[in-house]
Amino acid sequence: TLAAVALVRSVDTGALALGNLGLKQEATAVSDEAANRAIQWLNDNRGALDNDVSNSGYYASAHEDLDVTGQQIPNDGTMRALVIWDMQDCAYAADIIKKNCALRPSDEFELNGNKIRYIILRLCDIAGDPKVAGNSCSQPLAAGTGKASTKGSGDYSRTDRLVDDTGGVYYRIVVRVVGARQTTSYIETIVHL
């Protein structure tokens, strides 16, 4: 009898673990569509990307102190910028000593029963024109300005791999997906426009 009970409990636990893993994978899978929506927002708003559009979850600077989960940086008193994911004053990070709960994500939307929000950060030091003096932005290397190579060659003197003459910058998209049973996934994507 004890062996039968142990077997049933083992099967129940395994099924529960597999079910939770499946829900986590579903949450991760829908994040691709959310990232595509964020990219579409960037394309639709190309003329307004030099300044924050916080009501859409867009910020024109990198926010180097950003901690999207509230658990990425040690809780040592360092000031952290947090995203107000649930629009409840960063309740998910109540034990953090110094925090700035000022980054608003996009409006929430649902895909396949998953609740999704995203935040977009332009990878520049400050808001404003990315070409102005004092504003350093992450962007692809211009032709002839850096070292690049083909994979595995060991020759780092070629300059033809990362080439961009458009002057565009990189954008960091962080998507948070809350699925069934409160499984939560954070997915990060870097894009160049």
Coordinates of N, CA and C in Angstrom, one line a residue:
T1 N 0.8 -1.2 0.0 CA 0.0 0.0 0.0 C 0.9 1.3 0.0
L2 N 1.9 1.2 0.9 CA 2.8 2.4 0.9 C 3.5 2.6 -0.4
A3 N 3.9 1.6 -1.1 CA 4.6 1.7 -2.4 C 3.6 2.3 -3.4
A4 N 2.3 1.9 -3.4 CA 1.3 2.4 -4.3 C 1.1 3.9 -4.1
V5 N 1.0 4.3 -2.8 CA 0.8 5.7 -2.5 C 2.0 6.5 -2.9
A6 N 3.2 6.0 -2.7 CA 4.5 6.7 -3.1 C 4.5 6.9 -4.6
L7 N 4.1 5.8 -5.4 CA 4.1 5.9 -6.8 C 3.1 7.0 -7.3
V8 N 1.9 7.0 -6.7 CA 0.9 8.0 -7.1 C 1.4 9.4 -6.8
R9 N 2.0 9.6 -5.7 CA 2.5 10.9 -5.3 C 3.6 11.3 -6.2
S10 N 4.5 10.4 -6.6 CA 5.6 10.7 -7.5 C 5.0 11.1 -8.9
V11 N 4.1 10.4 -9.4 CA 3.5 10.7 -10.7 C 2.8 12.1 -10.6
D12 N 2.0 12.3 -9.5 CA 1.4 13.6 -9.4 C 2.4 14.8 -9.3
T13 N 3.5 14.6 -8.6 CA 4.5 15.6 -8.5 C 5.2 15.9 -9.9
G14 N 5.5 14.8 -10.6 CA 6.1 14.9 -12.0 C 5.1 15.6 -12.9
A15 N 3.8 15.2 -12.9 CA 2.9 15.9 -13.8 C 2.7 17.4 -13.4
L16 N 2.8 17.7 -12.1 CA 2.7 19.1 -11.7 C 3.9 19.9 -12.2
A17 N 5.1 19.3 -12.1 CA 6.3 20.0 -12.5 C 6.3 20.1 -14.0
L18 N 5.9 19.1 -14.8 CA 5.8 19.2 -16.2 C 4.7 20.3 -16.7
G19 N 3.6 20.3 -15.9 CA 2.6 21.3 -16.2 C 3.1 22.7 -16.0
N20 N 3.8 23.0 -14.9 CA 4.4 24.3 -14.7 C 5.5 24.6 -15.7
L21 N 6.3 23.7 -16.1 CA 7.3 23.9 -17.1 C 6.6 24.3 -18.5
G22 N 5.5 23.6 -18.8 CA 4.8 23.9 -20.0 C 4.2 25.3 -20.0
L23 N 3.7 25.7 -18.8 CA 3.1 27.1 -18.7 C 4.2 28.1 -18.8
K24 N 5.4 27.9 -18.3 CA 6.5 28.8 -18.4 C 7.0 28.9 -19.8
Q25 N 7.0 27.8 -20.6 CA 7.4 27.8 -22.0 C 6.4 28.6 -22.8
E26 N 5.1 28.5 -22.5 CA 4.1 29.2 -23.2 C 4.3 30.7 -23.0
A27 N 4.5 31.1 -21.7 CA 4.8 32.5 -21.4 C 6.0 33.0 -22.2
T28 N 7.0 32.2 -22.3 CA 8.2 32.6 -23.0 C 7.9 32.7 -24.5
A29 N 7.1 31.8 -25.1 CA 6.8 31.8 -26.5 C 6.0 33.0 -27.0
V30 N 5.1 33.5 -26.2 CA 4.3 34.7 -26.6 C 5.1 36.0 -26.5
S31 N 6.2 35.9 -25.8 CA 7.0 37.2 -25.7 C 7.6 37.6 -27.0
D32 N 7.7 36.7 -28.0 CA 8.1 37.0 -29.3 C 7.1 38.0 -30.0
E33 N 5.9 37.7 -29.9 CA 4.8 38.6 -30.4 C 4.9 39.9 -29.7
A34 N 5.1 39.9 -28.4 CA 5.2 41.2 -27.7 C 6.4 42.0 -28.2
A35 N 7.5 41.4 -28.4 CA 8.7 42.1 -28.9 C 8.4 42.7 -30.3
N36 N 7.7 41.9 -31.1 CA 7.3 42.4 -32.4 C 6.4 43.7 -32.3
R37 N 5.5 43.7 -31.3 CA 4.6 44.8 -31.1 C 5.5 46.1 -30.7
A38 N 6.5 45.8 -29.9 CA 7.4 46.9 -29.4 C 8.1 47.5 -30.6
I39 N 8.6 46.6 -31.5 CA 9.4 47.0 -32.7 C 8.4 47.8 -33.6
Q40 N 7.2 47.3 -33.7 CA 6.2 48.1 -34.6 C 6.0 49.5 -34.0
W41 N 5.9 49.6 -32.6 CA 5.8 50.9 -32.0 C 7.0 51.8 -32.4
L42 N 8.2 51.2 -32.3 CA 9.4 52.0 -32.7 C 9.3 52.5 -34.1
N43 N 8.9 51.6 -35.0 CA 8.8 52.0 -36.4 C 7.7 53.1 -36.6
D44 N 6.6 52.9 -35.9 CA 5.5 53.9 -36.1 C 5.8 55.3 -35.5
N45 N 6.8 55.3 -34.6 CA 7.1 56.6 -33.9 C 8.5 57.0 -34.1
R46 N 9.1 56.7 -35.3 CA 10.5 57.1 -35.6 C 10.8 58.5 -35.4
G47 N 9.9 59.4 -35.6 CA 10.1 60.8 -35.5 C 10.1 61.4 -34.1
A48 N 9.7 60.6 -33.1 CA 9.6 61.0 -31.7 C 10.5 60.2 -30.8
L49 N 11.6 59.6 -31.3 CA 12.4 58.7 -30.4 C 13.5 59.4 -29.7
D50 N 13.7 60.8 -29.8 CA 14.7 61.5 -29.1 C 14.3 61.8 -27.7
N51 N 13.0 61.7 -27.4 CA 12.6 62.1 -26.0 C 11.7 60.9 -25.5
D52 N 11.6 60.9 -24.1 CA 10.8 59.8 -23.5 C 9.3 59.9 -23.9
V53 N 8.7 58.8 -24.1 CA 7.2 58.7 -24.2 C 6.8 57.7 -23.2
S54 N 6.8 58.1 -21.9 CA 6.7 57.2 -20.8 C 5.3 56.5 -20.8
N55 N 4.2 57.2 -21.3 CA 2.9 56.6 -21.3 C 2.8 55.4 -22.2
S56 N 3.9 55.2 -23.1 CA 3.9 54.1 -24.0 C 5.0 53.1 -23.6
G57 N 5.7 53.4 -22.5 CA 6.8 52.5 -22.1 C 8.1 52.7 -22.8
Y58 N 8.3 53.9 -23.4 CA 9.6 54.2 -24.1 C 10.4 55.3 -23.4
Y59 N 11.7 55.0 -23.3 CA 12.7 55.9 -22.7 C 13.8 56.1 -23.6
A60 N 14.2 57.4 -23.8 CA 15.3 57.7 -24.8 C 16.7 57.6 -24.2
S61 N 16.8 57.1 -23.0 CA 18.2 56.8 -22.5 C 18.2 55.4 -21.9
A62 N 19.4 54.9 -21.7 CA 19.6 53.5 -21.3 C 19.3 53.2 -19.9
H63 N 19.3 54.1 -19.0 CA 19.0 53.8 -17.6 C 19.9 52.7 -17.1
E64 N 21.2 53.0 -17.0 CA 22.2 52.0 -16.6 C 21.9 51.3 -15.3
D65 N 21.2 52.0 -14.4 CA 20.9 51.4 -13.1 C 19.6 50.6 -13.1
L66 N 19.1 50.3 -14.3 CA 17.8 49.5 -14.4 C 17.9 48.1 -13.8
D67 N 17.0 47.7 -13.0 CA 16.8 46.4 -12.5 C 15.4 45.9 -12.8
V68 N 15.2 45.2 -13.9 CA 13.9 44.9 -14.4 C 13.1 43.9 -13.5
T69 N 13.8 43.1 -12.7 CA 13.2 42.1 -11.9 C 13.2 42.5 -10.4
G70 N 14.0 43.4 -10.0 CA 14.2 43.7 -8.6 C 15.2 42.8 -7.9
Q71 N 15.8 41.9 -8.7 CA 16.7 40.9 -8.1 C 18.1 40.9 -8.9
Q72 N 18.3 41.8 -9.8 CA 19.5 41.7 -10.6 C 20.7 42.3 -10.0
I73 N 20.6 43.3 -9.2 CA 21.7 44.0 -8.6 C 21.6 43.7 -7.1
P74 N 22.8 43.4 -6.4 CA 22.8 43.1 -5.0 C 22.1 44.3 -4.2
N75 N 21.4 43.9 -3.2 CA 20.7 44.9 -2.3 C 21.7 45.5 -1.3
D76 N 22.7 46.3 -1.9 CA 23.7 46.9 -1.0 C 23.6 48.4 -0.8
G77 N 22.4 48.9 -1.1 CA 22.2 50.3 -1.0 C 22.4 51.1 -2.2
T78 N 22.8 50.5 -3.3 CA 22.9 51.1 -4.6 C 21.5 51.5 -5.1
M79 N 21.4 52.8 -5.6 CA 20.2 53.2 -6.2 C 19.8 52.4 -7.4
R80 N 18.6 52.0 -7.5 CA 18.1 51.2 -8.7 C 16.9 51.8 -9.3
A81 N 16.9 51.8 -10.6 CA 15.7 52.2 -11.3 C 14.8 50.9 -11.5
L82 N 13.6 51.0 -11.1 CA 12.7 49.8 -11.3 C 11.5 50.2 -12.2
V83 N 11.0 49.1 -12.8 CA 9.8 49.3 -13.7 C 8.6 49.0 -12.8
I84 N 7.6 49.9 -13.0 CA 6.3 49.7 -12.2 C 5.4 48.7 -13.0
W85 N 5.9 47.4 -13.0 CA 5.2 46.4 -13.8 C 3.7 46.3 -13.6
D86 N 3.3 46.3 -12.3 CA 1.9 46.1 -11.9 C 1.2 47.4 -11.6
M87 N 1.9 48.5 -11.9 CA 1.3 49.8 -11.7 C 0.9 50.0 -10.2
Q88 N 1.7 49.3 -9.3 CA 1.5 49.4 -7.9 C 2.7 49.8 -7.1
D89 N 3.4 50.8 -7.6 CA 4.6 51.4 -6.9 C 5.6 50.3 -6.6
C90 N 6.0 49.5 -7.5 CA 7.1 48.5 -7.3 C 6.9 47.6 -6.1
A91 N 5.7 47.1 -5.8 CA 5.5 46.3 -4.7 C 6.3 45.0 -4.8
Y92 N 6.7 44.6 -6.0 CA 7.5 43.3 -6.1 C 8.9 43.5 -5.6
A93 N 9.3 44.7 -5.3 CA 10.7 44.9 -4.8 C 10.6 45.7 -3.4
A94 N 9.7 45.3 -2.5 CA 9.5 46.0 -1.3 C 10.8 46.0 -0.4
D95 N 11.6 45.0 -0.5 CA 12.8 44.9 0.4 C 14.0 45.7 -0.1
I96 N 13.9 46.3 -1.3 CA 15.1 47.0 -1.8 C 15.3 48.3 -1.0
I97 N 16.5 48.6 -0.6 CA 16.8 49.8 0.2 C 16.6 51.1 -0.6
K98 N 17.2 51.3 -1.7 CA 17.1 52.5 -2.5 C 16.6 52.1 -3.9
K99 N 15.4 52.7 -4.2 CA 14.8 52.4 -5.5 C 14.1 53.7 -6.0
N100 N 14.1 53.7 -7.3 CA 13.4 54.8 -8.0 C 12.3 54.1 -8.9
C101 N 11.1 54.1 -8.5 CA 10.0 53.5 -9.2 C 9.4 54.5 -10.2
A102 N 10.1 54.8 -11.2 CA 9.7 55.8 -12.1 C 9.5 55.4 -13.5
L103 N 9.8 54.2 -13.9 CA 9.7 53.7 -15.3 C 8.4 53.0 -15.5
R104 N 7.6 53.6 -16.3 CA 6.3 53.0 -16.5 C 6.4 52.1 -17.8
P105 N 5.8 50.9 -17.8 CA 5.8 50.1 -19.0 C 4.7 50.4 -19.9
S106 N 4.6 49.7 -21.0 CA 3.5 49.8 -21.9 C 2.2 49.4 -21.2
D107 N 1.1 49.7 -21.8 CA -0.2 49.2 -21.3 C -0.2 47.7 -21.4
E108 N -0.9 47.1 -20.5 CA -1.0 45.6 -20.5 C -1.9 45.1 -21.7
F109 N -1.5 44.1 -22.3 CA -2.4 43.4 -23.3 C -2.3 41.9 -23.0
E110 N -3.2 41.1 -23.6 CA -3.2 39.7 -23.4 C -3.0 39.0 -24.7
L111 N -2.2 37.9 -24.7 CA -2.1 36.9 -25.8 C -2.2 35.5 -25.2
N112 N -3.1 34.8 -25.7 CA -3.3 33.4 -25.2 C -3.4 33.2 -23.7
G113 N -4.1 34.2 -23.1 CA -4.3 34.2 -21.6 C -3.1 34.7 -20.8
N114 N -2.0 35.1 -21.5 CA -0.9 35.7 -20.8 C -1.0 37.2 -20.8
K115 N -0.6 37.8 -19.6 CA -0.7 39.3 -19.5 C 0.7 39.8 -19.8
I116 N 0.8 40.8 -20.7 CA 2.1 41.2 -21.2 C 2.2 42.7 -21.1
R117 N 3.5 43.1 -20.7 CA 3.9 44.5 -20.8 C 5.3 44.6 -21.3
Y118 N 5.7 45.7 -21.8 CA 7.1 45.8 -22.2 C 7.6 47.2 -21.9
I119 N 8.9 47.4 -21.9 CA 9.6 48.7 -21.8 C 10.6 48.7 -22.9
I120 N 10.8 49.9 -23.5 CA 11.8 50.1 -24.5 C 12.8 51.2 -24.1
L121 N 14.1 50.9 -24.2 CA 15.1 51.8 -23.8 C 16.0 52.1 -25.0
R122 N 16.2 53.3 -25.3 CA 17.2 53.6 -26.4 C 18.6 53.6 -25.7
L123 N 19.5 52.9 -26.3 CA 20.8 52.7 -25.6 C 21.7 54.0 -25.8
C124 N 21.3 55.1 -25.3 CA 22.1 56.3 -25.3 C 22.3 56.8 -23.8
D125 N 23.3 57.6 -23.6 CA 23.5 58.1 -22.3 C 22.4 59.1 -21.8
I126 N 21.9 59.9 -22.7 CA 20.9 60.9 -22.4 C 19.9 61.0 -23.5
A127 N 18.7 61.6 -23.1 CA 17.7 61.8 -24.1 C 18.2 62.9 -25.1
G128 N 17.5 63.1 -26.2 CA 17.8 64.1 -27.1 C 18.5 63.5 -28.4
D129 N 19.0 64.4 -29.2 CA 19.6 64.0 -30.5 C 20.8 63.1 -30.2
P130 N 20.8 61.9 -30.8 CA 21.9 60.9 -30.5 C 23.3 61.4 -31.1
K131 N 23.3 62.4 -32.0 CA 24.5 62.9 -32.6 C 25.1 64.1 -31.9
V132 N 24.4 64.7 -30.9 CA 24.9 65.8 -30.2 C 26.1 65.5 -29.3
A133 N 27.0 66.4 -29.2 CA 28.1 66.2 -28.3 C 27.7 65.9 -26.9
G134 N 28.4 64.9 -26.3 CA 28.0 64.5 -24.9 C 27.0 63.4 -24.9
N135 N 26.4 63.0 -26.0 CA 25.5 61.9 -26.0 C 26.1 60.7 -26.7
S136 N 26.5 59.7 -25.9 CA 27.1 58.5 -26.5 C 26.0 57.5 -26.6
C137 N 25.8 56.9 -27.8 CA 24.8 55.9 -28.1 C 25.5 54.6 -28.6
S138 N 24.9 53.5 -28.3 CA 25.4 52.2 -28.8 C 24.8 52.1 -30.2
Q139 N 25.7 51.9 -31.2 CA 25.3 51.7 -32.5 C 26.3 50.9 -33.3
P140 N 25.9 50.3 -34.4 CA 26.9 49.5 -35.2 C 28.1 50.3 -35.6
L141 N 29.2 49.7 -35.8 CA 30.4 50.4 -36.2 C 30.2 50.9 -37.7
A142 N 30.7 52.1 -37.9 CA 30.7 52.6 -39.3 C 31.9 51.9 -40.0
A143 N 31.8 51.9 -41.3 CA 32.8 51.2 -42.1 C 34.2 51.7 -41.8
G144 N 35.1 50.8 -41.6 CA 36.5 51.2 -41.4 C 36.9 51.8 -40.0
T145 N 36.0 51.6 -39.0 CA 36.2 52.3 -37.7 C 36.5 51.3 -36.6
G146 N 36.5 50.0 -36.8 CA 36.7 49.1 -35.7 C 37.2 47.8 -36.2
K147 N 37.4 46.9 -35.3 CA 37.9 45.6 -35.6 C 36.7 44.6 -35.6
A148 N 36.6 43.8 -36.7 CA 35.6 42.8 -36.8 C 36.2 41.6 -37.5
S149 N 35.5 40.5 -37.5 CA 36.1 39.3 -38.1 C 35.0 38.4 -38.5
T150 N 35.4 37.4 -39.3 CA 34.4 36.3 -39.5 C 34.6 35.3 -38.4
K151 N 33.6 34.6 -38.1 CA 33.6 33.7 -36.9 C 34.7 32.7 -37.0
G152 N 35.5 32.6 -36.0 CA 36.5 31.5 -35.8 C 37.8 31.8 -36.6
S153 N 37.9 32.9 -37.3 CA 39.1 33.1 -38.1 C 40.3 33.5 -37.3
G154 N 40.1 34.1 -36.1 CA 41.3 34.6 -35.3 C 41.9 35.9 -35.9
D155 N 41.4 36.4 -37.0 CA 41.9 37.6 -37.6 C 40.9 38.7 -37.3
Y156 N 41.3 39.6 -36.4 CA 40.4 40.6 -35.9 C 40.8 42.0 -36.5
S157 N 41.3 42.0 -37.7 CA 41.7 43.2 -38.4 C 40.7 43.6 -39.5
R158 N 39.8 42.7 -39.8 CA 38.8 43.1 -40.9 C 37.8 44.0 -40.4
T159 N 37.3 44.9 -41.3 CA 36.4 45.9 -40.9 C 35.1 45.9 -41.6
D160 N 34.7 44.7 -42.2 CA 33.5 44.7 -43.0 C 32.3 44.0 -42.4
R161 N 32.4 43.5 -41.2 CA 31.3 42.7 -40.6 C 30.2 43.6 -40.0
L162 N 30.6 44.6 -39.2 CA 29.6 45.5 -38.6 C 29.7 46.8 -39.3
V163 N 28.8 47.0 -40.3 CA 28.9 48.2 -41.1 C 27.5 48.8 -41.1
D164 N 27.5 50.1 -40.8 CA 26.2 50.9 -40.8 C 26.5 52.3 -41.1
D165 N 26.0 52.8 -42.2 CA 26.2 54.2 -42.5 C 24.9 55.1 -42.3
T166 N 23.9 54.5 -41.6 CA 22.7 55.2 -41.4 C 22.7 56.0 -40.1
G167 N 23.6 55.7 -39.2 CA 23.6 56.4 -37.9 C 22.6 56.0 -36.9
G168 N 21.9 54.9 -37.2 CA 20.8 54.5 -36.2 C 21.4 53.9 -35.0
V169 N 20.6 53.8 -33.9 CA 21.1 53.4 -32.6 C 20.4 52.1 -32.2
Y170 N 20.9 51.4 -31.2 CA 20.3 50.2 -30.7 C 19.2 50.6 -29.6
Y171 N 18.2 49.7 -29.5 CA 17.1 49.8 -28.6 C 17.0 48.5 -27.8
R172 N 16.8 48.6 -26.5 CA 16.7 47.4 -25.7 C 15.2 47.3 -25.3
I173 N 14.6 46.1 -25.7 CA 13.2 45.8 -25.3 C 13.2 44.8 -24.3
V174 N 12.5 45.0 -23.2 CA 12.4 44.1 -22.1 C 10.9 43.8 -22.0
V175 N 10.5 42.5 -22.2 CA 9.1 42.1 -22.1 C 8.9 41.3 -20.9
R176 N 7.8 41.6 -20.1 CA 7.4 40.7 -19.0 C 6.1 40.0 -19.3
V177 N 6.1 38.7 -19.2 CA 4.9 37.9 -19.5 C 4.5 37.2 -18.2
V178 N 3.3 37.4 -17.8 CA 2.7 36.7 -16.6 C 1.7 35.8 -17.2
G179 N 2.0 34.5 -17.0 CA 1.1 33.5 -17.5 C 0.2 32.9 -16.5
A180 N -0.5 31.8 -16.8 CA -1.3 31.0 -15.9 C -0.5 30.6 -14.7
R181 N -1.1 30.5 -13.6 CA -0.4 30.1 -12.3 C 0.7 31.1 -11.9
Q182 N 0.6 32.3 -12.5 CA 1.5 33.4 -12.2 C 2.9 33.1 -12.6
T183 N 3.2 32.2 -13.5 CA 4.5 32.0 -14.1 C 4.9 33.3 -14.7
T184 N 6.1 33.8 -14.5 CA 6.6 35.1 -15.0 C 7.9 34.9 -15.8
S185 N 7.9 35.4 -17.0 CA 9.1 35.4 -17.8 C 9.5 36.8 -18.2
Y186 N 10.8 37.0 -18.2 CA 11.4 38.3 -18.7 C 12.2 38.0 -19.9
I187 N 11.9 38.6 -21.0 CA 12.7 38.4 -22.2 C 13.3 39.7 -22.7
E188 N 14.5 39.7 -23.1 CA 15.2 40.9 -23.5 C 15.6 40.8 -25.0
T189 N 15.4 41.8 -25.8 CA 15.7 41.8 -27.2 C 16.4 43.1 -27.5
I190 N 17.5 43.1 -28.3 CA 18.2 44.3 -28.7 C 17.9 44.4 -30.2
V191 N 17.4 45.6 -30.6 CA 17.2 45.9 -32.0 C 17.9 47.1 -32.5
H192 N 18.0 47.2 -33.8 CA 18.7 48.4 -34.4 C 17.7 49.0 -35.5
L193 N 17.5 50.2 -35.4 CA 16.6 50.9 -36.4 C 17.4 51.9 -37.2

